[in-house]
Each structure stands twice: as structure tokens, then as C-alpha cells.
Amino acid sequence: MRLVIIGAGFAGMYAALSSARLRDIQGVSPEDLEIALVSPEPTLVVRPRLYEPKPETLTAPLLDVLNAIDVVYVQGSAETVDTKSRTVQIVTAKGTRKTLPYDRLVVATGSRLFRPNVPGLAEHGFSVDQLDDAIALDRHLHNLAAQPPSKARDTVVVAGGGFTGIEAATEIPTRLRAILGKDAEPRVIIVDRNDAIAPDMGAGPRPVIEDALRKCGVETQLGAGVASLDKSGVTLSNGVHIECATVIWAAGIRAAPLTAQIPAERDNFGRLLVDRDLRVTSVAGVFATGDAARAACDDVGNYALMSCQHATRMGAFAGNNAAAELLGVPTKPYHQKAYVTCLDLGEAGALFTRGWERKVEIVGEQAKKTKQEINTVWIYPPRPERAAALASADPERVTDL
Ligand SMILES: Cc1cc2nc3c(=O)[nH]c(=O)nc-3n(C[C@H](O)[C@H](O)[C@H](O)COP(=O)(O)OP(=O)(O)OC[C@H]3O[C@@H](n4cnc5c(N)ncnc54)[C@H](O)[C@@H]3O)c2cc1C
């Protein structure tokens, strides 16, 4: 029997760990149940940190962990999935193809920035979405130092005032001063179509965010979108033109394209609809998890967000349940009651909220310490030591905050 997991993000990593854990508990050998993880690189890209400087350092090796738990790593991208013949076609970076049959499939392909058809965005827009994007932005920021000082050089527009846009924007003043010199006066402007910053955060935490933006010197242009980009800067939907050398697009994400190949219902973000076991109900043998799936977290109407916090735990349940079906043991319905947010606010510290109503719990420097711990410890892979790695993936305990 073979269980194939596509994607080595937070969800895919925990799907691999938890399926291997259940196999171990059931005393089944890796020969009788092969678990294979397909991804372009055997590394975890620590996406929640990609707004930071030195993005090239923001990956963690996975091969040793996978070896320690007898999960087979298959290098490449899943190009096509045929759910009738239960096969995945994989293509390597060099273009060679191979077909991998599966008995159960876990789709953990994550998400990607949604780039709308805004004129000039493809040529002039940067982002902090994928590793390559963050590296390209960092390189561009360093190249600004070679340009003569000007208002445009020192101005950064961030399109999107949600979590990612705010984290990217509040970090930029420090990043630019480190590159351009401490006397530089970077101007950072968040542009958002909504009339309020952080529209998903609600009214409670908003004053903390607004205060932090003021402290970091980040301006906002609300109620207007970016209509076009060119070499000189951006033009907003209200006609205002902002001269700037840097535009960071952070205005929404969608499930990665592979989900479209699964013949099943998807939501507006392209996420596959799944049942409580994270099974794609209409397609035999397929589970979906993390940012690739729309799953209920509880019985009172809360759904998993496209977040690391949900992806990690959903991954542990999906892997466990896909393996459970093959091993003939009961599955465990996914549930995730606790929900917190920890938003980095640059030099103004951070903001920690608890619950779906986002009650402010910690702010400033204290919240920053929590953010740093989340970003440098909690979200990294377990040590490549078999017993500890398997133990870390008990679905009931993963991200139980
Ligand atoms: C700048 C930024 C800040 C963020 N901050 C936070 C935060 O503070 N808190 C939080 O909870 N979340 C945060 N997030 C969101 C979080 O990073 C995502 O929700 C999380 O990464 C989702 O995990 P995942 O495993 O589902 O997908 P991903 O992490 O996107 O991983 C998907 C994996 O699938 C692979 N893949 C995709 N397609 C294929 C294919 N066809 N074949 C093989 N492999 C494939 C990719 O290479 C990747 O390895 C942030 C994201 C960004 C970009």
C-alpha cells in the first residue's frame, strides 16, 4: 500500500509525521505501508517569516526528519493527478517525468499569492509570498542603495492592509534604514480598498494596529485600490499617483493550482471542500489539508483559515486519517477550538489576540517575544530523531494552544 502526500509545507510535513506515527503505533512496516512525500525541494519554507530580512535563510531541512521516520522523499512537482487510475505524475526540475500510483492521496499543496490582472503588476510588483519572491524583493531593496537618493527611491507602497501587508509594511522602515543608512527617511504607504486597516481583525485590535503604524511611520491610503503600476510608481483607483521604486503586493491568496485537477467542489479561494476527516468526499481515496482545504474547525460555524496554525494541525489529522483508512483503524475528526493571532508590528512590537472574536491579550514588546518564539521555534520541523519526531505529531496535541 502507498500513501502519497503532495507538498512539504506545514500541512504536508505534519501529514508525513502523523501518518508515520500511526503506522508505527500499529506496528506496520514501511514495506507494507509506504509513505511518500512529493515536493520540489526537501525543505520547509518558513513562509510566515518571508517579510523578514535575509529570506534566503528562512528554510529548514526536512530530509533527515523524513529519513528518521521512514518516509520516502520524492523530488519534483506533481504535474497531474488522475483520481480514476489513482496516479500522480511527477516532473523534476530537469524535466524528467515519473508516475507514482497511490492508495490514498493527501493534497497539501498550500497557497499562492493571487496576482490580478492589474496593468504593470507582473513587471513591477514584488511580494513576500514564496521564497523566490522574498529573495527578489530583498535583492531589489539592497540595489536601491546604488541609486541616488530620491523620494521615489525611499518610498514603498504595500498593496493590501491584511496580516501579510501589515507585517511587511511595519518591517520595511527598519530594513530600509539598515540598507540605506540610519539617516534615511523611508516612506511606507499601505493601500487598501477597504475603509479600515486589517479588515479581518475587527474593531477590538484595530486601535493597537493603528497606533503601531503611527509609531513605525507607516501611512495608509484606504478606500482606494492600486489601479496600475509603472516604472515611476503606482496610480490608485482614485487617480492619486504615488512615486515609488518598490511595490509589494499582499492583497490575497488562492489555493495552489493543483487543487483544480481534483474533480470536486472548491470555494472562492480554490480550496477543496472536505468533510470532518479532511476527506474530499466526492473523490475516493483523496484527502486535502492546510491552505488547500476548506474545513470546519468546530460545530459552531468556524472554518480553518489559510494560516500556519491551521495548516499544521490539519496536516496532522489528514495524514493520520489517510493512514487510518489504509490500516483499517478509526479516523479522528479534525477539530481546532483554540485560535490565536500574533501579528508582528515591526519596531512597535507585536499584537497577540485570542479567540475568533480576537480579544487583545498581549501587545508591544511582550507580544514581540511570543512572535519571535513562534517564528523561530514553534513552527520549525521537529528534531530528526525518530521517537521525538513521531511523538510531535499526535493530532490531538498539534497546535493545541
Ligand atoms: C509573509 C507571510 C506571513 C504569514 N504569517 C502568518 C502568521 O503569522 N501566522 C500564520 O498562521 N500563518 C501565516 N502565514 C500563512 C502561512 O504561511 C500559510 O497558511 C501556510 O504556509 C500554509 O501551509 P501549507 O502547508 O498549507 O502550505 P505551504 O506552506 O504553502 O506549502 C505548500 C507546499 O506545497 C508545495 N507544492 C505546491 N504545489 C505543488 C505541486 N504541484 N507538487 C509538489 N509540491 C507542491 C510547495 O512547494 C510547498 O512546499 C503567512 C504567510 C506569508 C506569505
PDB file of C-alpha atoms in Angstrom, residues 192-354:
ATOM      1  CA  ASP A 192      -6.291  49.065   0.715  1.00  0.00           C
ATOM      2  CA  ARG A 193      -9.722  49.142  -0.932  1.00  0.00           C
ATOM      3  CA  ASN A 194     -11.369  48.721   2.457  1.00  0.00           C
ATOM      4  CA  ASP A 195     -12.144  51.723   4.597  1.00  0.00           C
ATOM      5  CA  ALA A 196     -10.388  50.236   7.634  1.00  0.00           C
ATOM      6  CA  ILE A 197      -6.947  48.710   8.105  1.00  0.00           C
ATOM      7  CA  ALA A 198      -6.810  44.973   8.923  1.00  0.00           C
ATOM      8  CA  PRO A 199     -10.417  44.376   7.827  1.00  0.00           C
ATOM      9  CA  ASP A 200     -10.424  40.788   9.171  1.00  0.00           C
ATOM     10  CA  MET A 201      -9.177  41.798  12.614  1.00  0.00           C
ATOM     11  CA  GLY A 202     -12.335  43.615  13.688  1.00  0.00           C
ATOM     12  CA  ALA A 203     -12.710  46.718  15.816  1.00  0.00           C
ATOM     13  CA  GLY A 204     -11.083  45.416  19.053  1.00  0.00           C
ATOM     14  CA  PRO A 205      -7.429  45.124  17.975  1.00  0.00           C
ATOM     15  CA  ARG A 206      -7.591  47.893  15.349  1.00  0.00           C
ATOM     16  CA  PRO A 207      -6.519  50.777  17.653  1.00  0.00           C
ATOM     17  CA  VAL A 208      -3.395  48.771  18.610  1.00  0.00           C
ATOM     18  CA  ILE A 209      -2.549  48.317  14.929  1.00  0.00           C
ATOM     19  CA  GLU A 210      -3.247  51.957  14.067  1.00  0.00           C
ATOM     20  CA  ASP A 211      -1.064  53.094  16.951  1.00  0.00           C
ATOM     21  CA  ALA A 212       1.736  50.774  15.809  1.00  0.00           C
ATOM     22  CA  LEU A 213       1.546  52.100  12.240  1.00  0.00           C
ATOM     23  CA  ARG A 214       1.912  55.627  13.602  1.00  0.00           C
ATOM     24  CA  LYS A 215       4.920  54.596  15.718  1.00  0.00           C
ATOM     25  CA  CYS A 216       6.581  52.945  12.687  1.00  0.00           C
ATOM     26  CA  GLY A 217       5.736  55.939  10.481  1.00  0.00           C
ATOM     27  CA  VAL A 218       3.631  53.808   8.127  1.00  0.00           C
ATOM     28  CA  GLU A 219       0.922  55.780   6.304  1.00  0.00           C
ATOM     29  CA  THR A 220      -2.346  54.411   4.945  1.00  0.00           C
ATOM     30  CA  GLN A 221      -4.404  55.198   1.853  1.00  0.00           C
ATOM     31  CA  LEU A 222      -7.747  53.499   2.463  1.00  0.00           C
ATOM     32  CA  GLY A 223     -10.841  53.187   0.294  1.00  0.00           C
ATOM     33  CA  ALA A 224      -8.768  53.003  -2.904  1.00  0.00           C
ATOM     34  CA  GLY A 225      -7.044  50.185  -4.747  1.00  0.00           C
ATOM     35  CA  VAL A 226      -3.914  50.073  -6.878  1.00  0.00           C
ATOM     36  CA  ALA A 227      -5.144  50.585 -10.469  1.00  0.00           C
ATOM     37  CA  SER A 228      -1.790  50.338 -12.266  1.00  0.00           C
ATOM     38  CA  LEU A 229       1.963  50.178 -11.765  1.00  0.00           C
ATOM     39  CA  ASP A 230       4.773  51.518 -13.916  1.00  0.00           C
ATOM     40  CA  LYS A 231       8.433  52.418 -13.575  1.00  0.00           C
ATOM     41  CA  SER A 232       7.572  55.648 -11.768  1.00  0.00           C
ATOM     42  CA  GLY A 233       5.266  54.124  -9.146  1.00  0.00           C
ATOM     43  CA  VAL A 234       1.569  53.356  -8.689  1.00  0.00           C
ATOM     44  CA  THR A 235      -1.670  55.000  -9.692  1.00  0.00           C
ATOM     45  CA  LEU A 236      -4.605  54.420  -7.385  1.00  0.00           C
ATOM     46  CA  SER A 237      -8.237  53.908  -8.354  1.00  0.00           C
ATOM     47  CA  ASN A 238      -8.989  57.447  -7.062  1.00  0.00           C
ATOM     48  CA  GLY A 239      -6.451  58.901  -9.505  1.00  0.00           C
ATOM     49  CA  VAL A 240      -3.705  59.593  -6.943  1.00  0.00           C
ATOM     50  CA  HIS A 241      -0.208  58.779  -8.246  1.00  0.00           C
ATOM     51  CA  ILE A 242       2.487  57.772  -5.767  1.00  0.00           C
ATOM     52  CA  GLU A 243       6.073  57.866  -6.956  1.00  0.00           C
ATOM     53  CA  CYS A 244       7.885  54.864  -5.579  1.00  0.00           C
ATOM     54  CA  ALA A 245      10.600  52.409  -6.552  1.00  0.00           C
ATOM     55  CA  THR A 246       9.027  49.492  -4.672  1.00  0.00           C
ATOM     56  CA  VAL A 247       5.545  47.998  -4.658  1.00  0.00           C
ATOM     57  CA  ILE A 248       4.811  44.951  -2.502  1.00  0.00           C
ATOM     58  CA  TRP A 249       1.633  43.104  -3.489  1.00  0.00           C
ATOM     59  CA  ALA A 250      -0.075  41.491  -0.496  1.00  0.00           C
ATOM     60  CA  ALA A 251      -3.727  41.556  -1.488  1.00  0.00           C
ATOM     61  CA  GLY A 252      -4.983  37.996  -1.215  1.00  0.00           C
ATOM     62  CA  ILE A 253      -4.035  34.380  -1.781  1.00  0.00           C
ATOM     63  CA  ARG A 254      -5.566  31.349  -3.511  1.00  0.00           C
ATOM     64  CA  ALA A 255      -5.035  27.607  -3.198  1.00  0.00           C
ATOM     65  CA  ALA A 256      -2.161  26.352  -5.387  1.00  0.00           C
ATOM     66  CA  PRO A 257      -3.266  25.323  -8.899  1.00  0.00           C
ATOM     67  CA  LEU A 258      -3.105  21.541  -8.377  1.00  0.00           C
ATOM     68  CA  THR A 259      -6.415  21.582  -6.441  1.00  0.00           C
ATOM     69  CA  ALA A 260      -8.167  22.407  -9.736  1.00  0.00           C
ATOM     70  CA  GLN A 261      -7.242  18.933 -11.002  1.00  0.00           C
ATOM     71  CA  ILE A 262      -9.268  17.176  -8.327  1.00  0.00           C
ATOM     72  CA  PRO A 263     -12.804  16.750  -9.703  1.00  0.00           C
ATOM     73  CA  ALA A 264     -14.532  18.119  -6.612  1.00  0.00           C
ATOM     74  CA  GLU A 265     -16.179  21.262  -5.264  1.00  0.00           C
ATOM     75  CA  ARG A 266     -13.957  24.196  -4.306  1.00  0.00           C
ATOM     76  CA  ASP A 267     -14.606  27.519  -2.553  1.00  0.00           C
ATOM     77  CA  ASN A 268     -13.820  31.008  -3.891  1.00  0.00           C
ATOM     78  CA  PHE A 269     -10.187  30.593  -2.798  1.00  0.00           C
ATOM     79  CA  GLY A 270      -9.840  27.363  -4.799  1.00  0.00           C
ATOM     80  CA  ARG A 271      -9.777  25.258  -1.612  1.00  0.00           C
ATOM     81  CA  LEU A 272     -11.204  21.743  -1.827  1.00  0.00           C
ATOM     82  CA  LEU A 273     -14.270  21.163   0.318  1.00  0.00           C
ATOM     83  CA  VAL A 274     -13.580  18.378   2.809  1.00  0.00           C
ATOM     84  CA  ASP A 275     -15.521  16.501   5.478  1.00  0.00           C
ATOM     85  CA  ARG A 276     -14.619  16.335   9.160  1.00  0.00           C
ATOM     86  CA  ASP A 277     -11.968  13.686   8.447  1.00  0.00           C
ATOM     87  CA  LEU A 278     -10.485  16.069   5.803  1.00  0.00           C
ATOM     88  CA  ARG A 279     -11.569  13.679   3.069  1.00  0.00           C
ATOM     89  CA  VAL A 280     -12.593  15.094  -0.301  1.00  0.00           C
ATOM     90  CA  THR A 281     -15.959  13.387  -0.133  1.00  0.00           C
ATOM     91  CA  SER A 282     -16.778  13.174  -3.825  1.00  0.00           C
ATOM     92  CA  VAL A 283     -13.439  11.599  -4.850  1.00  0.00           C
ATOM     93  CA  ALA A 284     -12.467   8.209  -3.459  1.00  0.00           C
ATOM     94  CA  GLY A 285      -9.076   7.989  -1.794  1.00  0.00           C
ATOM     95  CA  VAL A 286      -8.262  11.739  -1.669  1.00  0.00           C
ATOM     96  CA  PHE A 287      -7.709  13.927   1.403  1.00  0.00           C
ATOM     97  CA  ALA A 288      -6.930  17.658   1.329  1.00  0.00           C
ATOM     98  CA  THR A 289      -5.351  19.745   4.041  1.00  0.00           C
ATOM     99  CA  GLY A 290      -3.790  23.072   5.030  1.00  0.00           C
ATOM    100  CA  ASP A 291      -4.330  26.024   2.712  1.00  0.00           C
ATOM    101  CA  ALA A 292      -5.563  23.583   0.024  1.00  0.00           C
ATOM    102  CA  ALA A 293      -8.687  22.634   2.002  1.00  0.00           C
ATOM    103  CA  ARG A 294     -11.781  24.318   3.396  1.00  0.00           C
ATOM    104  CA  ALA A 295     -12.531  22.543   6.649  1.00  0.00           C
ATOM    105  CA  ALA A 296     -14.840  23.181   9.564  1.00  0.00           C
ATOM    106  CA  CYS A 297     -12.910  23.671  12.811  1.00  0.00           C
ATOM    107  CA  ASP A 298     -15.882  23.135  15.132  1.00  0.00           C
ATOM    108  CA  ASP A 299     -19.656  22.698  15.196  1.00  0.00           C
ATOM    109  CA  VAL A 300     -20.449  26.383  15.579  1.00  0.00           C
ATOM    110  CA  GLY A 301     -19.549  27.601  12.109  1.00  0.00           C
ATOM    111  CA  ASN A 302     -15.837  28.439  12.259  1.00  0.00           C
ATOM    112  CA  TYR A 303     -13.725  27.355   9.283  1.00  0.00           C
ATOM    113  CA  ALA A 304      -9.962  26.938   9.125  1.00  0.00           C
ATOM    114  CA  LEU A 305      -8.174  29.997   7.795  1.00  0.00           C
ATOM    115  CA  MET A 306      -5.280  29.908   5.381  1.00  0.00           C
ATOM    116  CA  SER A 307      -2.811  30.016   8.254  1.00  0.00           C
ATOM    117  CA  CYS A 308       0.170  28.089   9.502  1.00  0.00           C
ATOM    118  CA  GLN A 309      -1.637  27.469  12.770  1.00  0.00           C
ATOM    119  CA  HIS A 310      -4.492  25.666  10.998  1.00  0.00           C
ATOM    120  CA  ALA A 311      -2.318  24.019   8.332  1.00  0.00           C
ATOM    121  CA  THR A 312      -0.096  22.324  10.904  1.00  0.00           C
ATOM    122  CA  ARG A 313      -2.937  20.714  12.838  1.00  0.00           C
ATOM    123  CA  MET A 314      -4.976  19.930   9.720  1.00  0.00           C
ATOM    124  CA  GLY A 315      -1.897  18.229   8.290  1.00  0.00           C
ATOM    125  CA  ALA A 316      -1.612  16.011  11.360  1.00  0.00           C
ATOM    126  CA  PHE A 317      -5.277  14.973  11.094  1.00  0.00           C
ATOM    127  CA  ALA A 318      -5.188  14.414   7.324  1.00  0.00           C
ATOM    128  CA  GLY A 319      -2.077  12.223   7.496  1.00  0.00           C
ATOM    129  CA  ASN A 320      -3.436  10.266  10.433  1.00  0.00           C
ATOM    130  CA  ASN A 321      -6.792   9.711   8.732  1.00  0.00           C
ATOM    131  CA  ALA A 322      -5.415   8.734   5.327  1.00  0.00           C
ATOM    132  CA  ALA A 323      -3.179   6.158   7.054  1.00  0.00           C
ATOM    133  CA  ALA A 324      -6.039   5.048   9.332  1.00  0.00           C
ATOM    134  CA  GLU A 325      -8.183   4.148   6.317  1.00  0.00           C
ATOM    135  CA  LEU A 326      -5.402   2.021   4.868  1.00  0.00           C
ATOM    136  CA  LEU A 327      -4.657   0.369   8.204  1.00  0.00           C
ATOM    137  CA  GLY A 328      -8.330  -0.289   8.961  1.00  0.00           C
ATOM    138  CA  VAL A 329      -8.410   1.708  12.205  1.00  0.00           C
ATOM    139  CA  PRO A 330     -10.860   4.512  13.161  1.00  0.00           C
ATOM    140  CA  THR A 331     -10.205   8.012  11.818  1.00  0.00           C
ATOM    141  CA  LYS A 332     -10.158  11.113  14.059  1.00  0.00           C
ATOM    142  CA  PRO A 333     -12.413  14.035  13.087  1.00  0.00           C
ATOM    143  CA  TYR A 334     -10.435  17.273  12.742  1.00  0.00           C
ATOM    144  CA  HIS A 335     -11.312  19.912  15.320  1.00  0.00           C
ATOM    145  CA  GLN A 336      -9.477  23.062  16.353  1.00  0.00           C
ATOM    146  CA  LYS A 337     -11.103  25.077  19.057  1.00  0.00           C
ATOM    147  CA  ALA A 338      -8.296  27.433  20.036  1.00  0.00           C
ATOM    148  CA  TYR A 339      -7.480  30.234  17.644  1.00  0.00           C
ATOM    149  CA  VAL A 340      -4.926  32.978  18.267  1.00  0.00           C
ATOM    150  CA  THR A 341      -3.249  35.584  16.115  1.00  0.00           C
ATOM    151  CA  CYS A 342       0.195  37.037  16.622  1.00  0.00           C
ATOM    152  CA  LEU A 343       0.865  39.955  14.332  1.00  0.00           C
ATOM    153  CA  ASP A 344       4.353  41.419  14.002  1.00  0.00           C
ATOM    154  CA  LEU A 345       4.318  45.211  14.130  1.00  0.00           C
ATOM    155  CA  GLY A 346       7.977  45.996  13.415  1.00  0.00           C
ATOM    156  CA  GLU A 347       9.583  48.400  15.886  1.00  0.00           C
ATOM    157  CA  ALA A 348       6.223  48.791  17.641  1.00  0.00           C
ATOM    158  CA  GLY A 349       6.376  45.183  18.886  1.00  0.00           C
ATOM    159  CA  ALA A 350       3.523  42.791  18.135  1.00  0.00           C
ATOM    160  CA  LEU A 351      -0.123  42.066  18.886  1.00  0.00           C
ATOM    161  CA  PHE A 352      -1.416  38.794  20.345  1.00  0.00           C
ATOM    162  CA  THR A 353      -5.154  38.079  20.277  1.00  0.00           C
ATOM    163  CA  ARG A 354      -7.131  35.057  21.428  1.00  0.00           C
TER     164      ARG A 354
END
